[in-house]
Short mmCIF file of C-alpha atoms and ligand atoms in Angstrom, two decimals:
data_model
loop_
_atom_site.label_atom_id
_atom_site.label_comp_id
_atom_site.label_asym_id
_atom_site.label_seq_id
_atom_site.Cartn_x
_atom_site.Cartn_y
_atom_site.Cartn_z
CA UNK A 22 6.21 -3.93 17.44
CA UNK A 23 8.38 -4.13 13.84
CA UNK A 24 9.54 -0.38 13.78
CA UNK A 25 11.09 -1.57 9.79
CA UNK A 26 8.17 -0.67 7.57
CA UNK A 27 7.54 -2.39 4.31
CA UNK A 28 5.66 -0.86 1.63
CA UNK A 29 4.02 -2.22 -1.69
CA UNK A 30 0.82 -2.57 -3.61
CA UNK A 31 -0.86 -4.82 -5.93
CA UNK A 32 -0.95 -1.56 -8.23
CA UNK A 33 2.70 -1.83 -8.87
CA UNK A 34 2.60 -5.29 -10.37
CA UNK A 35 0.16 -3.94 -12.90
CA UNK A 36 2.28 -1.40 -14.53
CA UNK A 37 4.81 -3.26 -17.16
CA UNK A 38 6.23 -1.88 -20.39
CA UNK A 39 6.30 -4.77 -22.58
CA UNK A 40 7.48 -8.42 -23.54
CA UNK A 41 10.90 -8.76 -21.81
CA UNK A 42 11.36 -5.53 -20.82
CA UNK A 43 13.98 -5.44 -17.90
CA UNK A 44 11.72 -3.30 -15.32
CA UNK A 45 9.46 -6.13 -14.96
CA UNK A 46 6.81 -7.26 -12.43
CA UNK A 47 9.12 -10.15 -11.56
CA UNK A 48 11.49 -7.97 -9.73
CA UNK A 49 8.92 -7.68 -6.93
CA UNK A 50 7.76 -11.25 -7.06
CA UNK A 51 12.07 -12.12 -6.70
CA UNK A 52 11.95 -10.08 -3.37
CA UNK A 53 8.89 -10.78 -1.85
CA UNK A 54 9.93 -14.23 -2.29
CA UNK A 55 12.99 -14.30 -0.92
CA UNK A 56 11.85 -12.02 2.19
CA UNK A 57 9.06 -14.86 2.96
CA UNK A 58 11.71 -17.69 2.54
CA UNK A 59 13.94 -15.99 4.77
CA UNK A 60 11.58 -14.77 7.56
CA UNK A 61 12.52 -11.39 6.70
CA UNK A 62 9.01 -10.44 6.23
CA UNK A 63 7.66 -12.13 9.87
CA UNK A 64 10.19 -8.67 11.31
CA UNK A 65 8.31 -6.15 9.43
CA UNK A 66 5.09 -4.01 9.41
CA UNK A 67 3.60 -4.48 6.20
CA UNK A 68 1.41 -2.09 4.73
CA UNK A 69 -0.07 -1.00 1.89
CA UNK A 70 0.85 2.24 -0.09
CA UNK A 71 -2.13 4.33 -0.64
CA UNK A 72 -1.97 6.62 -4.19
CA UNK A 73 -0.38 9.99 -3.53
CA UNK A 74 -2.50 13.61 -3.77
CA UNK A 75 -1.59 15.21 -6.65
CA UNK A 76 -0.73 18.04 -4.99
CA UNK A 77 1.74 16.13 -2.94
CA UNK A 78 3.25 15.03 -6.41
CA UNK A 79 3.24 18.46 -7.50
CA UNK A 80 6.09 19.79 -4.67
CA UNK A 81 8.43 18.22 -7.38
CA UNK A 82 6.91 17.91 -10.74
CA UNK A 83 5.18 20.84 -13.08
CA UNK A 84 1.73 20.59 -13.51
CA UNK A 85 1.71 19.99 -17.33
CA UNK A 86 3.95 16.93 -16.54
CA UNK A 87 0.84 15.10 -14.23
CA UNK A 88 -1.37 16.09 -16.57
CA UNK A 89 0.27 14.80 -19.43
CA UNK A 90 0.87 11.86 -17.93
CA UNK A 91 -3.21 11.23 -16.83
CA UNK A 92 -4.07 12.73 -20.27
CA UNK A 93 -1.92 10.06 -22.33
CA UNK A 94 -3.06 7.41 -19.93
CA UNK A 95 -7.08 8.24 -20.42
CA UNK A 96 -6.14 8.45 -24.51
CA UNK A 97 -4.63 4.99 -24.33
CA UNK A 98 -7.45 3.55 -22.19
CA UNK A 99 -9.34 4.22 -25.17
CA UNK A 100 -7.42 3.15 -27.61
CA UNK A 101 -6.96 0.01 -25.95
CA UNK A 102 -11.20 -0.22 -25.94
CA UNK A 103 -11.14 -0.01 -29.40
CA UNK A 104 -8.80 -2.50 -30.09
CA UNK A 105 -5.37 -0.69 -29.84
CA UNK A 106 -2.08 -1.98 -28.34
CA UNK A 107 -1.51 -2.08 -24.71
CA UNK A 108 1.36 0.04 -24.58
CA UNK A 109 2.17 3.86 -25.29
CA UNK A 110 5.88 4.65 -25.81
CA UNK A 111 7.07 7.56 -23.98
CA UNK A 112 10.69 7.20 -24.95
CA UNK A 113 13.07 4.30 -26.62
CA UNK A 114 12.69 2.22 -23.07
CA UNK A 115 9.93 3.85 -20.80
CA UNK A 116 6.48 3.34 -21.86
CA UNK A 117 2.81 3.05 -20.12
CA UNK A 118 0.03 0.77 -20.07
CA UNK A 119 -3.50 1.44 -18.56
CA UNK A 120 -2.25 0.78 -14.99
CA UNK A 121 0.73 2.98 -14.68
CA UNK A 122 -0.90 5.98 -13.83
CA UNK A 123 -2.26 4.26 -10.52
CA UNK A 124 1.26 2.55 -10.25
CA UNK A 125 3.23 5.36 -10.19
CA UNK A 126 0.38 7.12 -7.61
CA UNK A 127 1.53 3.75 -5.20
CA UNK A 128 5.09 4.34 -5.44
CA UNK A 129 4.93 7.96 -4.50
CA UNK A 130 2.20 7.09 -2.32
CA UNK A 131 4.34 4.78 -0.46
CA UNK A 132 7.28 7.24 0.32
CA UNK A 133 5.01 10.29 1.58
CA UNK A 134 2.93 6.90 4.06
CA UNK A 135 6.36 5.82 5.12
CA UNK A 136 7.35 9.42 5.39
CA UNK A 137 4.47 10.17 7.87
CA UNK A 138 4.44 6.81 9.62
CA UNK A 139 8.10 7.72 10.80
CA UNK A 140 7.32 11.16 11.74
CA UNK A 141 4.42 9.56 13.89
CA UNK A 142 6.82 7.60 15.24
CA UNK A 143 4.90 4.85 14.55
CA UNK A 144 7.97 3.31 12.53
CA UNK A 145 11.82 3.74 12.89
CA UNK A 146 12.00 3.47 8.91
CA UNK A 147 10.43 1.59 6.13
CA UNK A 148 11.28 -0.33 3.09
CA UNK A 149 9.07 0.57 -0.62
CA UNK A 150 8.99 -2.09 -2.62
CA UNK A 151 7.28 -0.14 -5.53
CA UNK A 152 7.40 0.08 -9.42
CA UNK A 153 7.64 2.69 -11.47
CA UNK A 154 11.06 3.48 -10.35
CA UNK A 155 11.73 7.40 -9.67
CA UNK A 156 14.81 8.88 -9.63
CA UNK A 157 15.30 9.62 -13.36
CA UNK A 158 11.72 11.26 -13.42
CA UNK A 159 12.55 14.70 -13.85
CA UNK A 160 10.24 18.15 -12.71
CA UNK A 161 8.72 17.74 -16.32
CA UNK A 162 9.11 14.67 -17.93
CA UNK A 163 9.46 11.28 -17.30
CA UNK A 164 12.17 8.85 -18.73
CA UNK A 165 14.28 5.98 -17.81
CA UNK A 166 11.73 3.74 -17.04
CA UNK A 167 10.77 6.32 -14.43
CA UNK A 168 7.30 8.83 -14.20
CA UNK A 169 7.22 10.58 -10.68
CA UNK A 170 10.15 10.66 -8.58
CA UNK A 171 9.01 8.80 -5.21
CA UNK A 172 12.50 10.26 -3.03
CA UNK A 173 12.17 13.33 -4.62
CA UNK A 174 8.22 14.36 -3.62
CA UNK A 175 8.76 12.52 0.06
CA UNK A 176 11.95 14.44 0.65
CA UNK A 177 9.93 18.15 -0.46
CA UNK A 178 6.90 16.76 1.69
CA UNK A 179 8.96 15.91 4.61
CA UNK A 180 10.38 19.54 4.51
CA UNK A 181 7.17 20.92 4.11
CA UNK A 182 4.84 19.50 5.60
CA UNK A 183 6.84 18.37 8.99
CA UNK A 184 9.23 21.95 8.75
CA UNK A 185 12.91 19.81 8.44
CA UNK A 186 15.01 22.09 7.78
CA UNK A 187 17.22 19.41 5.98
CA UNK A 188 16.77 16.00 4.28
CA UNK A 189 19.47 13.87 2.88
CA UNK A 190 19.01 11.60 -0.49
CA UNK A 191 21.12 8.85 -0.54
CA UNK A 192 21.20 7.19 -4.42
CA UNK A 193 22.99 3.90 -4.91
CA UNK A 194 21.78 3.05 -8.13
CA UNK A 195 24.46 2.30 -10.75
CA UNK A 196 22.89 5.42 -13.08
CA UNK A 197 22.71 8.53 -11.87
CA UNK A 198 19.23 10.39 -10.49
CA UNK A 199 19.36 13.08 -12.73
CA UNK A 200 15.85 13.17 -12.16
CA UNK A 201 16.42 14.27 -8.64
CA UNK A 202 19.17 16.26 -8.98
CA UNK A 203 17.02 18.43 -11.94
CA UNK A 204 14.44 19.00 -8.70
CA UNK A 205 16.90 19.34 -6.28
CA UNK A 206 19.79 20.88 -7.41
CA UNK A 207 19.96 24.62 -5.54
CA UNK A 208 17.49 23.47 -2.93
CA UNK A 209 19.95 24.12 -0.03
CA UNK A 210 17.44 22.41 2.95
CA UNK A 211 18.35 18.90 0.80
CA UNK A 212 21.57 17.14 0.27
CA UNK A 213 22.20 14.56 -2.17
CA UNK A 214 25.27 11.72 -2.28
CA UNK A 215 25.38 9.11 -4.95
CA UNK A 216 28.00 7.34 -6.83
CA UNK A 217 27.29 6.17 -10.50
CA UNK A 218 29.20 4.55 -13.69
CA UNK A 219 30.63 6.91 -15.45
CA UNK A 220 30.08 7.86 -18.76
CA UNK A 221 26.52 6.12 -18.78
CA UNK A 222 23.19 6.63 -19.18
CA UNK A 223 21.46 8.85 -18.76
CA UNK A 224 24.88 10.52 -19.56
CA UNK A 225 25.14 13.14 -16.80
CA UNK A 226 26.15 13.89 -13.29
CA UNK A 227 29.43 14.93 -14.11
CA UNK A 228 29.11 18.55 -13.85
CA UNK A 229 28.58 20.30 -10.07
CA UNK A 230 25.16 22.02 -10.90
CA UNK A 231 25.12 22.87 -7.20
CA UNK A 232 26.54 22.80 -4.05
CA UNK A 233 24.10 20.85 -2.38
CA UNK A 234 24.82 17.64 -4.96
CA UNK A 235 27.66 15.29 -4.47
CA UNK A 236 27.32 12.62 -7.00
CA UNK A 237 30.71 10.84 -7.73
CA UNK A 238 31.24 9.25 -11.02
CA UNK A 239 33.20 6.66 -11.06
CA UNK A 240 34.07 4.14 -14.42
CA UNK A 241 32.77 0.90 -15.10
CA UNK A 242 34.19 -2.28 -12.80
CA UNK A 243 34.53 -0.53 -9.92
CA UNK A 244 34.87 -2.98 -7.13
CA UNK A 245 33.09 -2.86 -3.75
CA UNK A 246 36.04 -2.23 -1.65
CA UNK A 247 36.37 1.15 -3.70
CA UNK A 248 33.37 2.29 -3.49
CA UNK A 249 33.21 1.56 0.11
CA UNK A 250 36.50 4.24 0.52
CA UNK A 251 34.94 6.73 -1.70
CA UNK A 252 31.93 6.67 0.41
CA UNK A 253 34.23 7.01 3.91
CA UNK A 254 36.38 9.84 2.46
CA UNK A 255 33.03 11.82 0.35
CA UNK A 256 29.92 10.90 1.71
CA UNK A 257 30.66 10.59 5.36
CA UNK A 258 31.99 13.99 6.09
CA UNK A 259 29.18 15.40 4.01
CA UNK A 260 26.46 13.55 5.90
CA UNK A 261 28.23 14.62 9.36
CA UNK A 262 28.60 18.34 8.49
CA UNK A 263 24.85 18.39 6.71
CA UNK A 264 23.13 16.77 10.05
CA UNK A 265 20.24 15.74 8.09
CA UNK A 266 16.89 14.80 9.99
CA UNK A 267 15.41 12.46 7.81
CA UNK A 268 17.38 10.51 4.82
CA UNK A 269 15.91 9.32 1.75
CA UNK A 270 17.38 5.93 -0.38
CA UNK A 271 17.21 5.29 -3.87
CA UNK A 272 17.96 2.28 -3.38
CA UNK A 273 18.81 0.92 -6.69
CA UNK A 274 20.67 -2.93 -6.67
CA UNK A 275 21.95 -2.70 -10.37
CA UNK A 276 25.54 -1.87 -9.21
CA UNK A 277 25.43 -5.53 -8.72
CA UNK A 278 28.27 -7.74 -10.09
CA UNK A 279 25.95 -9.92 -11.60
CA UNK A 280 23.38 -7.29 -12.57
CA UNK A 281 23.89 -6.69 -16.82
CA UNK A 282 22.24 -3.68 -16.75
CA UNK A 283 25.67 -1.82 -15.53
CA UNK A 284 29.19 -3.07 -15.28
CA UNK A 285 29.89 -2.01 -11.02
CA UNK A 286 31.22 -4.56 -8.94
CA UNK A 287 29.27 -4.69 -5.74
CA UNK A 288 27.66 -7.38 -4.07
CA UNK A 289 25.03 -7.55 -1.17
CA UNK A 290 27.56 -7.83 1.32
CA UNK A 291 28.39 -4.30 0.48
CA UNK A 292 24.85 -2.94 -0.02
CA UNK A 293 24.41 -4.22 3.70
CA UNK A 294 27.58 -2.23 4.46
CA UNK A 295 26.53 0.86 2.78
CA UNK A 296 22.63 0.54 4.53
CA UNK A 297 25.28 0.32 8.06
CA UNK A 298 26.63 3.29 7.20
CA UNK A 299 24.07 5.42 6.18
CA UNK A 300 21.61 4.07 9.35
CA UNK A 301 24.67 5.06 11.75
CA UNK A 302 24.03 8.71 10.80
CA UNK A 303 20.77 8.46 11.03
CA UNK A 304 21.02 6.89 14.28
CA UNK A 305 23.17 9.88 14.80
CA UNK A 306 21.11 13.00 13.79
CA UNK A 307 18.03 11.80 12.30
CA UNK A 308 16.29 10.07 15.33
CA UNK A 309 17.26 6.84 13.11
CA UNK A 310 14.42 7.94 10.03
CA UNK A 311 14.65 6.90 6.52
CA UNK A 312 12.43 6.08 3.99
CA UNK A 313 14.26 3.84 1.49
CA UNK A 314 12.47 3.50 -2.48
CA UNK A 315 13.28 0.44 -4.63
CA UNK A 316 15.25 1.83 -7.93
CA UNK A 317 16.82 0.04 -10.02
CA UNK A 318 17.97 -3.82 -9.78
CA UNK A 319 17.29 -5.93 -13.15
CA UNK A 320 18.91 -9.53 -12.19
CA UNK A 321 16.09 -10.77 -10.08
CA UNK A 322 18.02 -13.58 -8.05
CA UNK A 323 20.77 -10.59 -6.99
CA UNK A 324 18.23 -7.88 -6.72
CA UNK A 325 15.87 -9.81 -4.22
CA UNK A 326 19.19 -11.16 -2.39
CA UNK A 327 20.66 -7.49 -1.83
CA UNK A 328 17.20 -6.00 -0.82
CA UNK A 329 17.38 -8.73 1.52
CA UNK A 330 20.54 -7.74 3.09
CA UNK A 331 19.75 -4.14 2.86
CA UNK A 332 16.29 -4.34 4.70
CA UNK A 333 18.22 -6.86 7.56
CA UNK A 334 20.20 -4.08 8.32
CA UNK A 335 17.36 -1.56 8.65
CA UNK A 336 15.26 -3.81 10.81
CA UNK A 337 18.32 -4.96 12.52
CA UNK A 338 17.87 -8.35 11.97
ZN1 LIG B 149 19.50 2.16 -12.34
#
């Protein structure tokens, strides 16, 4: 039995914002490419993400927020009957088109499936490969190419419905998830560790909103090695004294060297060595469980190479 679950649907191609707009549908073509020519998939239990309840999407995001989100979606639908453009802009960079609704449904749909599966026992952890993105999605609006926050409404449903008494979120992306830390922030049953360049967009993270957020900014062309010590000396200790029975990635790849989108240094070698790290303290208090979301990651020959190395170390492989 493959105990590495990997999540995705067809849904999540469908959603794109626009002629060569970075958060493309190409970035999951890239990985599942490179996880067939690899034989990465052959060691994993695919399955498909069902679309999340709303009221599972509502443990982190205000009602008026979903419902603005179907509303605009319906309005553009028919709009785009009548002849309209495809797209509706949200903000400068995020926008929908008549599929992102469902999309973003998959993606969160994926982390509460993987979320269960691994409570069932049925997996050790699981892999989403799933667009929209989350972790900028704030409790009442979306942004940053982001609409619900996938870690974000898994972590609150594993707390609620499975009673943990603590979850950890784990966010490598090279932006910080002020998204979750605007639904998290003073939620003492959840810890969250990130790094992030520093000053970037979305231009926060460097204040301490609360005590259960550790995000470290650090500035642009930060090497690997760095990083690596930061996480040893901040993270580690955290993690240890938090004892957190389930752990949540958002796993974003655009701290990669060769990734435009940010100016980091890392390479998949040292996503591989961050996934070792945080999968030894699962190993160590969370019966081995996480549920690890696709972020960010906009060069698609580095993004489908690190989610390569970071799934190899989940599954073991
Ligand atoms: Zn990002």
């Amino acid at each position: 039995m493959n105990k590495t679950g990997y999540y995705t649907h067809r849904d999540c191609w469908k959603h794109e914002m626009g002629h060569d707009h970075p958060e493309c549908p190409a970035r999951l073509d890239a990985i599942e490419d490179r996880l067939l020519m690899t034989g990465v998939s052959d060691a994993l239990d695919r399955r498909e993400a069902p679309t999340a309840a709303l009221a599972d999407v509502e443990l982190a995001h205000d009602r008026m927020h979903i419902a603005a989100l179907r509303g605009l979606t319906d309005r553009l639908v028919d709009e785009i009957q009548a002849g309209g453009p495809p797209h509706a802009q949200l903000d400068q960079d995020t926008s929908i088109n008549a599929f992102t609704w469902q999309a973003a449904l998959r993606s969160a749909g994926a982390a509460l499936a993987a979320t269960d599966a691994i409570m069932a026992g049925e997996l050790e952890n699981a892999f989403c490969a799933v667009r929209p993105p989350g972790h900028h999605a704030c409790r009442d609006k979306a942004m940053g190419f982001c609409f619900f926050n996938n870690v974000a409404i898994a972590a609150r449903y594993a707390l609620e419905r499975y009673r943990l008494q603590r979850v950890a979120i784990v966010d490598f992306d090279v932006h910080h998830g002020n998204g979750t830390e605007n639904i998290l922030a003073g939620d003492p049953r959840a810890l969250m560790v990130s790094f992030f360049q520093h000053p970037f967009y979305p231009y926060s993270g460097d204040q301490h909103p609360a005590d259960n957020m550790l995000n470290i900014p650090v500035p642009a062309y930060t090497r690997g090695m760095d990083l690596r010590e930061i996480i040893e000396m901040m993270w580690i200790p955290r993690l240890e004294a938090f004892k957190p029975e389930m752990i949540f990635i958002s796993a974003g790849f655009d701290a990669h060297r060769e990734d435009d989108m940010g100016q980091l240094g890392l390479t998949e070698q040292d996503f591989a060595w961050i996934t070792l790290r945080i999968k030894d303290i699962a190993r160590r208090f969370s019966k081995g469980r996480i549920v690890s979301c696709l972020e960010g990651g906009y060069n698609p020959a580095a993004l489908a190479r690190s989610v390569e190395a970071h799934v190899r170390v989940l599954a073991d492989l």
